[in-house]
Coordinates of C-alpha atoms in Angstrom, one line a residue:
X829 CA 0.0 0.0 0.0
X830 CA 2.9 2.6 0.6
X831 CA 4.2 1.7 -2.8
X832 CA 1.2 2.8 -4.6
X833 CA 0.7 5.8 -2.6
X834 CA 4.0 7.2 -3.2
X835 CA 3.4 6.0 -6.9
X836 CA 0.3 8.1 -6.9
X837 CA 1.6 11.2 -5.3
X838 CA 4.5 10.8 -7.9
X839 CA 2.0 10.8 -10.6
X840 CA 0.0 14.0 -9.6
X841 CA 3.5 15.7 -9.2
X842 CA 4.4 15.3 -12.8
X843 CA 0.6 15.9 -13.7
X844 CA 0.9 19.8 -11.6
X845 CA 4.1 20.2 -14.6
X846 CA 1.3 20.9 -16.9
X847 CA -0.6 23.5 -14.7
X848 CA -0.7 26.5 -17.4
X849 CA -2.5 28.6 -14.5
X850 CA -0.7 28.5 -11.2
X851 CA -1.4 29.6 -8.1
X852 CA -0.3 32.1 -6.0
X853 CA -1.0 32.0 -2.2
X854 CA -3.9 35.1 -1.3
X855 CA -1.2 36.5 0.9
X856 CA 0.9 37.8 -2.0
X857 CA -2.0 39.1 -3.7
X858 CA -1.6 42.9 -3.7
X859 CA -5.3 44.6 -5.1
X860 CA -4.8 47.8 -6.6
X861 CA -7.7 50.6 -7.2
X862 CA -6.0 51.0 -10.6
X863 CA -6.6 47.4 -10.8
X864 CA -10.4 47.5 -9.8
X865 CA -11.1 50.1 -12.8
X866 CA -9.2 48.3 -15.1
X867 CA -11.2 45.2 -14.0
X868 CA -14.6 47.5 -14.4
X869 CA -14.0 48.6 -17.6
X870 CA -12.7 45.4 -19.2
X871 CA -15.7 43.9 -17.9
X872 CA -18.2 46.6 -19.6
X873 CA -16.5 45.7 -23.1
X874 CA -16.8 42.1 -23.0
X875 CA -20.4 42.6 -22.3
X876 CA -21.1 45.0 -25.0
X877 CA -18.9 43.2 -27.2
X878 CA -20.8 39.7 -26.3
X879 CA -24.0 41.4 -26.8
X880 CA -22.8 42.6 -30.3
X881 CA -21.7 39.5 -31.0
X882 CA -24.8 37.4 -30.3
X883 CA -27.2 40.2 -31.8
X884 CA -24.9 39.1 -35.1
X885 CA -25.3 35.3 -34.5
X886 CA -29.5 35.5 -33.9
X887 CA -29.4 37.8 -37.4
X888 CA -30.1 35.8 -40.7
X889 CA -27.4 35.5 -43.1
X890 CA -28.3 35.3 -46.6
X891 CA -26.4 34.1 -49.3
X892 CA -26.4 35.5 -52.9
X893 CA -26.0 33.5 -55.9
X894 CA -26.4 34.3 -59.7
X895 CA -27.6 32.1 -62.8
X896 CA -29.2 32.6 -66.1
X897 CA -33.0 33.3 -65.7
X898 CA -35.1 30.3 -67.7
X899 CA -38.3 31.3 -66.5
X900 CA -40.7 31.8 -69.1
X901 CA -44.3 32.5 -69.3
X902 CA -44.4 34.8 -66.4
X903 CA -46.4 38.5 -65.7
X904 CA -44.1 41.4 -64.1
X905 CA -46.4 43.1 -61.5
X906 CA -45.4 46.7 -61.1
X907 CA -46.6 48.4 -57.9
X908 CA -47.1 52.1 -58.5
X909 CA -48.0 55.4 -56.4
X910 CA -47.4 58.6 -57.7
X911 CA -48.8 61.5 -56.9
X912 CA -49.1 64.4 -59.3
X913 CA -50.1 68.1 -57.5
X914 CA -50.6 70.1 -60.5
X915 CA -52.1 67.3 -63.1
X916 CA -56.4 66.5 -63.0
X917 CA -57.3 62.9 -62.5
X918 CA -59.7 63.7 -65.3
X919 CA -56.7 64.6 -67.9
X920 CA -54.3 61.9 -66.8
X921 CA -53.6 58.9 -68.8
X922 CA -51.8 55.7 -67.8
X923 CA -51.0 53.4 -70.4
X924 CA -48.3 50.3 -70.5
X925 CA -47.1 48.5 -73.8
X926 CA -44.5 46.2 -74.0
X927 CA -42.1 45.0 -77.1
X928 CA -43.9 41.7 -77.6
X929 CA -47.2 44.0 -79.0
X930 CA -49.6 43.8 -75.9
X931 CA -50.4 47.4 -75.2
X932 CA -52.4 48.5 -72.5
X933 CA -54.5 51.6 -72.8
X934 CA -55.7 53.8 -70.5
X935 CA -55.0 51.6 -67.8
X936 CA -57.9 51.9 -64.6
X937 CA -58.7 48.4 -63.8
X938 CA -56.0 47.8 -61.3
X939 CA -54.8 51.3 -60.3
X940 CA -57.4 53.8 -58.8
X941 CA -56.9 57.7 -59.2
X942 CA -57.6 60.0 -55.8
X943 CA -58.5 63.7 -56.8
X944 CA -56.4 66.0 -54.2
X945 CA -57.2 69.6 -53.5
X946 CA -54.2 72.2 -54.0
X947 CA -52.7 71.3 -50.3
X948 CA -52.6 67.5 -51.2
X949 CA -55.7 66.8 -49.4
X950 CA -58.1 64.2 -50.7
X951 CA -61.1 65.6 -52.7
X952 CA -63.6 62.3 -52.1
X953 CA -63.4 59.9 -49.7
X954 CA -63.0 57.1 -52.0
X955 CA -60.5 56.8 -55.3
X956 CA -62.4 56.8 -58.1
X957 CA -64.3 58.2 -60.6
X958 CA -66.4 61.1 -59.0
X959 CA -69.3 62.5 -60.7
X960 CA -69.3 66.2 -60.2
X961 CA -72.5 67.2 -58.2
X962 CA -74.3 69.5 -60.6
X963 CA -75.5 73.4 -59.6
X964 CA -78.6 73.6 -57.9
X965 CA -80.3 75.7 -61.0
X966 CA -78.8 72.8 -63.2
X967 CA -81.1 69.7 -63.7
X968 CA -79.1 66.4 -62.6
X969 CA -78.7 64.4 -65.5
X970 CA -80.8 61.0 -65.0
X971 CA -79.1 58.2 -67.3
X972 CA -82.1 55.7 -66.1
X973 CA -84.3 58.3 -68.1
X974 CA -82.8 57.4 -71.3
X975 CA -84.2 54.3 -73.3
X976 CA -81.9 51.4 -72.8
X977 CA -82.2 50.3 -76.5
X978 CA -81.3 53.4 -77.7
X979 CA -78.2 53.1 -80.4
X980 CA -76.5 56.9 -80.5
X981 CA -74.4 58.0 -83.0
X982 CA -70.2 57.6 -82.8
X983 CA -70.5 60.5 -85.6
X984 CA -68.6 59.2 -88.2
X985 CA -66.4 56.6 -85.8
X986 CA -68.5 53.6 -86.0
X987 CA -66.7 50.2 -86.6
X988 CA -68.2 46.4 -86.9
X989 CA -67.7 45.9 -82.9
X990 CA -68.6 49.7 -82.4
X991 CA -71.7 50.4 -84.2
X992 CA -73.8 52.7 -80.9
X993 CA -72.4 55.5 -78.5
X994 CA -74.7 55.8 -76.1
X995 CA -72.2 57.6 -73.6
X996 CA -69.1 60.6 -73.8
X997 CA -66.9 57.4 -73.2
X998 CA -68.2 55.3 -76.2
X999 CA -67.2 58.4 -78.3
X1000 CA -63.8 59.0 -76.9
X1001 CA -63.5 55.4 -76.9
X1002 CA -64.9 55.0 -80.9
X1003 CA -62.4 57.8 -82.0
X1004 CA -59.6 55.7 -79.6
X1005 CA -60.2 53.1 -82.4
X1006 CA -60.3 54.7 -84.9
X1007 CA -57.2 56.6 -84.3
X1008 CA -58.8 60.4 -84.3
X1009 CA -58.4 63.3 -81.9
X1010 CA -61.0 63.8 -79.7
X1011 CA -60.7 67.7 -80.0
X1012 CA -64.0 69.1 -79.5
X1013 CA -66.3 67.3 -76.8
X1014 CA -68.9 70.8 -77.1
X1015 CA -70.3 69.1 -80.3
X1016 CA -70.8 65.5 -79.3
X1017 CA -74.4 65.4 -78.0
X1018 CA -73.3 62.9 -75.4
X1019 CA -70.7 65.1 -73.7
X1020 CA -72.8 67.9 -73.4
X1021 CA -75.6 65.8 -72.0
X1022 CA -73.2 64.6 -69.4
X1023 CA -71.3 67.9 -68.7
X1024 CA -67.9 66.6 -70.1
X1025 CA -66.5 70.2 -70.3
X1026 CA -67.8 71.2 -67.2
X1027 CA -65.8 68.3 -65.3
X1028 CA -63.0 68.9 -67.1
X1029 CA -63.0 72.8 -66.0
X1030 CA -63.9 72.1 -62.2
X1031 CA -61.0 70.0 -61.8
X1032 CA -58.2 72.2 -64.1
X1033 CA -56.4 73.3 -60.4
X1034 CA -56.8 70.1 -58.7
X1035 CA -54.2 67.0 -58.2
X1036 CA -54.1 63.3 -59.4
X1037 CA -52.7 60.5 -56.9
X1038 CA -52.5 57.2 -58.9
X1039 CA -52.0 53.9 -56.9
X1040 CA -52.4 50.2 -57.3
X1041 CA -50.7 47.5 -59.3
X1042 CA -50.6 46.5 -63.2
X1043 CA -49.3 43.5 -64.8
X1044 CA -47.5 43.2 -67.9
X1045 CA -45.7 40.4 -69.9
X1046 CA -42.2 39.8 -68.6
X1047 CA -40.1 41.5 -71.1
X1048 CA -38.9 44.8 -72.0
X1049 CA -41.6 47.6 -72.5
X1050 CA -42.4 51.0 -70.2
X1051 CA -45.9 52.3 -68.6
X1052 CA -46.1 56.2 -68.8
X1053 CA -48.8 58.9 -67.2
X1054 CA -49.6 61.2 -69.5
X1055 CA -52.2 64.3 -70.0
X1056 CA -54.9 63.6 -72.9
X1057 CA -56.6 60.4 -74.5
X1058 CA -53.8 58.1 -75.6
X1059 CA -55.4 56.4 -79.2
X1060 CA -53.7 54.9 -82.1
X1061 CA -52.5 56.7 -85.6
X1062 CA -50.5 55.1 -87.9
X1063 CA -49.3 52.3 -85.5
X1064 CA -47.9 55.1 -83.2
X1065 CA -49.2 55.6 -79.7
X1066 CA -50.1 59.1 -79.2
X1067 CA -52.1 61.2 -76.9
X1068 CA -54.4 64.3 -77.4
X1069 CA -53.6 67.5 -76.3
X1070 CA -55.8 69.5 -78.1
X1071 CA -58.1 70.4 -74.9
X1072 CA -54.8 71.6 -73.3
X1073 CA -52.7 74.6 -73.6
X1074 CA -49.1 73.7 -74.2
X1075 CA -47.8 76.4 -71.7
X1076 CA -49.6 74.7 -68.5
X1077 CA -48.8 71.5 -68.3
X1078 CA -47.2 71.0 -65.2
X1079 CA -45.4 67.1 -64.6
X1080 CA -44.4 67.7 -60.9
X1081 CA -44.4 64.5 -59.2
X1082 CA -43.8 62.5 -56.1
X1083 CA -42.8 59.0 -56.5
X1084 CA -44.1 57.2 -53.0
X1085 CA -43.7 53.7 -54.4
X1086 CA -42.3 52.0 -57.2
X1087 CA -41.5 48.5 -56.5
X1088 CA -41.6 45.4 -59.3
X1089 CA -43.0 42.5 -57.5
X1090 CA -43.5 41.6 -54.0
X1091 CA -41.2 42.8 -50.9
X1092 CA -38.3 40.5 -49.0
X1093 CA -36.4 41.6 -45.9
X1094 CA -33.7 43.7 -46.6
X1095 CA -35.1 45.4 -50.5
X1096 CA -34.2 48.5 -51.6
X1097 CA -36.1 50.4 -53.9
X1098 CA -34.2 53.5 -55.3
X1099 CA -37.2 55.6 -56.1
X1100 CA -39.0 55.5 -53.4
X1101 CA -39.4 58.5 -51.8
X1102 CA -38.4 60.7 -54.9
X1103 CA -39.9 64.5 -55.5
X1104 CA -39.3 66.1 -58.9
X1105 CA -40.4 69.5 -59.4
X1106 CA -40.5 70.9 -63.1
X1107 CA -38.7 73.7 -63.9
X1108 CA -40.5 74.5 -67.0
X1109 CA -44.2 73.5 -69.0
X1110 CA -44.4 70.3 -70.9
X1111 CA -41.2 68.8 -69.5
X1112 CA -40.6 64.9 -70.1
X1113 CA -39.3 62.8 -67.3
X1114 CA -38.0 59.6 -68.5
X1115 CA -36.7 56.7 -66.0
X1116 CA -34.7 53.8 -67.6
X1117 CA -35.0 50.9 -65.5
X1118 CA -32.8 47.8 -65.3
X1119 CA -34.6 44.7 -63.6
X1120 CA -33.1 41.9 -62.2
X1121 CA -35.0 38.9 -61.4
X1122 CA -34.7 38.1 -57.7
X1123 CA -35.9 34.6 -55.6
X1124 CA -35.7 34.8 -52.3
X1125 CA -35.7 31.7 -50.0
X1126 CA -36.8 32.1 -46.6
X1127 CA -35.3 30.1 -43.7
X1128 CA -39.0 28.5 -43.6
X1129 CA -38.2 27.7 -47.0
X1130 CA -41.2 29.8 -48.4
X1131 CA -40.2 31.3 -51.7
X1132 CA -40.6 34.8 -52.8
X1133 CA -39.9 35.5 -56.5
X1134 CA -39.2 39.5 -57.6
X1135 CA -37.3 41.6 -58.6
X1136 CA -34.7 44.4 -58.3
X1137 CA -33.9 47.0 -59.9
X1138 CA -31.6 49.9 -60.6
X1139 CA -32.5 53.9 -62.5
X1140 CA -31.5 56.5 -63.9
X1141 CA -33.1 60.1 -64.7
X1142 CA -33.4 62.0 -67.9
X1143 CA -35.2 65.2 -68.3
X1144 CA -36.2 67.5 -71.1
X1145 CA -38.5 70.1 -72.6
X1146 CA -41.2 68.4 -74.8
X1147 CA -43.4 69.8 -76.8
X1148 CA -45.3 67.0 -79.1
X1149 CA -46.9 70.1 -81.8
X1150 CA -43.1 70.6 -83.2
X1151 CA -40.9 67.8 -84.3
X1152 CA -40.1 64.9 -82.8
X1153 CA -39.2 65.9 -79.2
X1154 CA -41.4 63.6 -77.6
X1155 CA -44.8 63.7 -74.9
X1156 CA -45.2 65.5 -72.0
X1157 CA -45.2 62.9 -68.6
X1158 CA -43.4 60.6 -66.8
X1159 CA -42.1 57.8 -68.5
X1160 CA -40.7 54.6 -67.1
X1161 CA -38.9 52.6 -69.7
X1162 CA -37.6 49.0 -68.5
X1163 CA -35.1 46.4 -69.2
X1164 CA -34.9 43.0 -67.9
X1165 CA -31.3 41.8 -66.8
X1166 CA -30.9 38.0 -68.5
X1167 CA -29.7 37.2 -65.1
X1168 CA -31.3 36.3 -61.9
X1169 CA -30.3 36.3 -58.4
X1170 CA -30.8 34.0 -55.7
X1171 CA -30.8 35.0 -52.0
X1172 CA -31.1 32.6 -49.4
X1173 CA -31.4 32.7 -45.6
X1174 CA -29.1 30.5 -43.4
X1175 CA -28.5 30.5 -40.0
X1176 CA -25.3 31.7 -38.7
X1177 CA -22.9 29.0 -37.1
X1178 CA -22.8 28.2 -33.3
X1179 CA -19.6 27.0 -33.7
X1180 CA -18.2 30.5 -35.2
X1181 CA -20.3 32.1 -32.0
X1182 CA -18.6 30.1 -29.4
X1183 CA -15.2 30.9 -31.1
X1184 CA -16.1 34.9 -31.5
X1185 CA -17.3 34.8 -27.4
X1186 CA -13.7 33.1 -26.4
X1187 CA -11.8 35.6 -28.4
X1188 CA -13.5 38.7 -27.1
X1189 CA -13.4 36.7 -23.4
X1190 CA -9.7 36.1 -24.1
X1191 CA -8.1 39.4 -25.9
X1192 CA -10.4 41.9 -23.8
X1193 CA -8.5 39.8 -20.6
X1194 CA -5.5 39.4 -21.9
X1195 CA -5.0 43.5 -23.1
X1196 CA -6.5 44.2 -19.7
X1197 CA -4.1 42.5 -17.9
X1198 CA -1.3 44.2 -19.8
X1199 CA -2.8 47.5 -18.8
X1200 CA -2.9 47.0 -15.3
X1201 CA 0.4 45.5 -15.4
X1202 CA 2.3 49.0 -16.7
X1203 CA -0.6 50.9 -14.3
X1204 CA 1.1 48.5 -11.4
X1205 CA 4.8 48.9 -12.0
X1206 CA 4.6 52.6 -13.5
X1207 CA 3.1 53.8 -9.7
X1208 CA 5.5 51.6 -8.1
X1209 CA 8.6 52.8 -9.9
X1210 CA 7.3 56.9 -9.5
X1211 CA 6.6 56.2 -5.4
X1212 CA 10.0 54.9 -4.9
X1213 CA 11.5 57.9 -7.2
X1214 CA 9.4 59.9 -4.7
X1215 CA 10.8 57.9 -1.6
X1216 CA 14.2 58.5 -2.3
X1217 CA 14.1 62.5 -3.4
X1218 CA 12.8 63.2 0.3
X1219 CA 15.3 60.6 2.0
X1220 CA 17.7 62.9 0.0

């Protein structure tokens, strides 16, 4: 039994060799107040440093990769809302066409157009069309009155699917077709039955804010707002201006939203937020837009497919009487990148926390014990410089 005792102390002693941390007894312990506010402070950083560094681990990392885009078939949904101070409801046009021929016009069906006083304030409590309430000498105009089988005339713009134009809207719509300028809505029966001109007079000084969502084929093409009826003429898309005076066309306009498919954590959208004032009347404002498809992968694996994009700003007087120098309105022309990025969520790495913790643990002590080291043996070697000069 001695043997193996002796053989066991023997063994710890050679084990205490590989003590990387030893002792020293409490009695040769000297605590310094230098020490205690090095301690203090040391011990505030790790925390805020820990606390930084497992805000990072709990946050999502997401991963970007990029490959051709194959998809094929698919609609672009373009999320809009603009609002223009100076420009009616009742003059403003929206209209979308694409390269591959579809061509939108007038577009209302998915976007809805709030009439706003001078100071930006809604005119009607819902966004749509608002029937002017008439004077009280005037006599409302009854539609119900009118026979139902009635077949009025398009004067002179009838067509095989357009043969009756029983309403201002089936005129404008009839000379849409047919590719005419709607110039003079005093002489069309219709118009002056429904007060056309007087709509179009008791909104002149009021605003337009146009909001919703349209969806076009997924290749190149623009969407534009524009004053006037947009109708074809020779295969050319133009609009009429002939109801408005070239010198008061004012394209002012705040972009709220612009946005080209649905929202993932983390999107930027570059025009959001954007106020352009026009300097002049008539002026053009075209946007060229670059899209790039987008998928992003959730950590729940839901999908959300996108897109991004990127813009830039042109600007110039136009005035569509003389030349070619283009329309008066905000353009938005668009490109599709043949490229498409992936972005997918991940959690971050335990592992790489536990590592980030020890090294913030480790070089926050380590640096703090080097600091109160020098703090230590600096005041020592000045107090015996200060013994000595008054034993001198």
């Amino acid at each position: 039994l001695p043997c193996q005792w002796s053989r066991r102390m023997e063994t710890f002693h050679r084990l205490k060799q590989f003590d990387a941390y030893p002792k020293t007894l409490e009695d040769f312990r000297v605590k310094t107040c230098g020490g205690a506010v090095v301690t203090i402070v040391s011990g505030l950083i790790m925390l805020m440093l820990f606390i930084s560094e497992l805000h990072y681990y709990l946050s999502k990392e997401v991963h970007q990769e990029l490959y051709v885009d194959k998809s094929r078939g698919d609609k672009l949904k373009i999320n809009i809302d603009v609002v223009f101070p100076y420009m009616p409801c009742a003059y403003l046009s929206i209209d979308a066409m694409d390269v591959a021929g579809e061509q939108q016009l007038d577009v209302e069906h998915n976007l809805l157009k709030q009439r706003l006083n001078k100071d930006g304030t809604p005119v009607t409590s819902e966004a749509e069309k608002h029937e002017m309430a008439p004077k009280e000498e005037e006599e409302v105009f009854d539609p119900s009155k009118l026979d139902p089988d009635r077949c009025e005339s398009c004067y002179g713009a009838e067509s095989e699917d357009f043969q009756c134009c029983n309403s201002c809207d089936d005129v404008r719509e009839a000379y849409r077709r047919r590719g005419w300028a709607f110039k003079n809505p005093d002489t069309i029966e219709q118009c002056k039955r429904e007060g056309f001109s007087q709509k179009m007079q008791e909104q002149k000084d009021e605003g337009c804010q146009v909001y919703g969502f349209l969806e076009v084929n997924k290749v190149a093409g623009n969407f534009h707002f524009a004053p006037g009826k947009s109708f074809q003429q020779s295969h050319v898309h133009v609009h009429d201006l002939q109801s408005f005076g070239m010198d008061n066309i004012n394209m002012t306009h705040h972009i709220k939203h612009l946005s080209f498919g649905k929202d993932y954590p983390g999107i930027f959208n570059p025009l959001d937020g954007t106020s352009i004032v026009a300097q002049q009347a008539s002026m053009m404002f075209q946007y060229f837009v670059k899209i790039v498809p987008t998928v992003y992968v959730q950590l729940d694996g839901e999908v959300v497919k996108t897109n991004q994009f990127s813009v830039t700003r042109h600007e110039k007087v136009a005035n569509g009487l003389i030349g070619d120098q283009g329309l008066p309105g905000v353009f938005v022309l668009y490109e599709l990148s043949p490229m498409m990025v992936k972005l997918t969520e991940k959690q971050r790495s335990f592992t790489h926390f536990l590592t980030g913790v020890c090294a913030i643990i480790g070089g926050v002590f380590t640096v703090a014990g080097l600091i109160d080291c020098l703090l230590y043996h600096s005041a020592r070697a000045i107090q015996k410089k200060i013994e000595l000069g008054k034993a001198s």
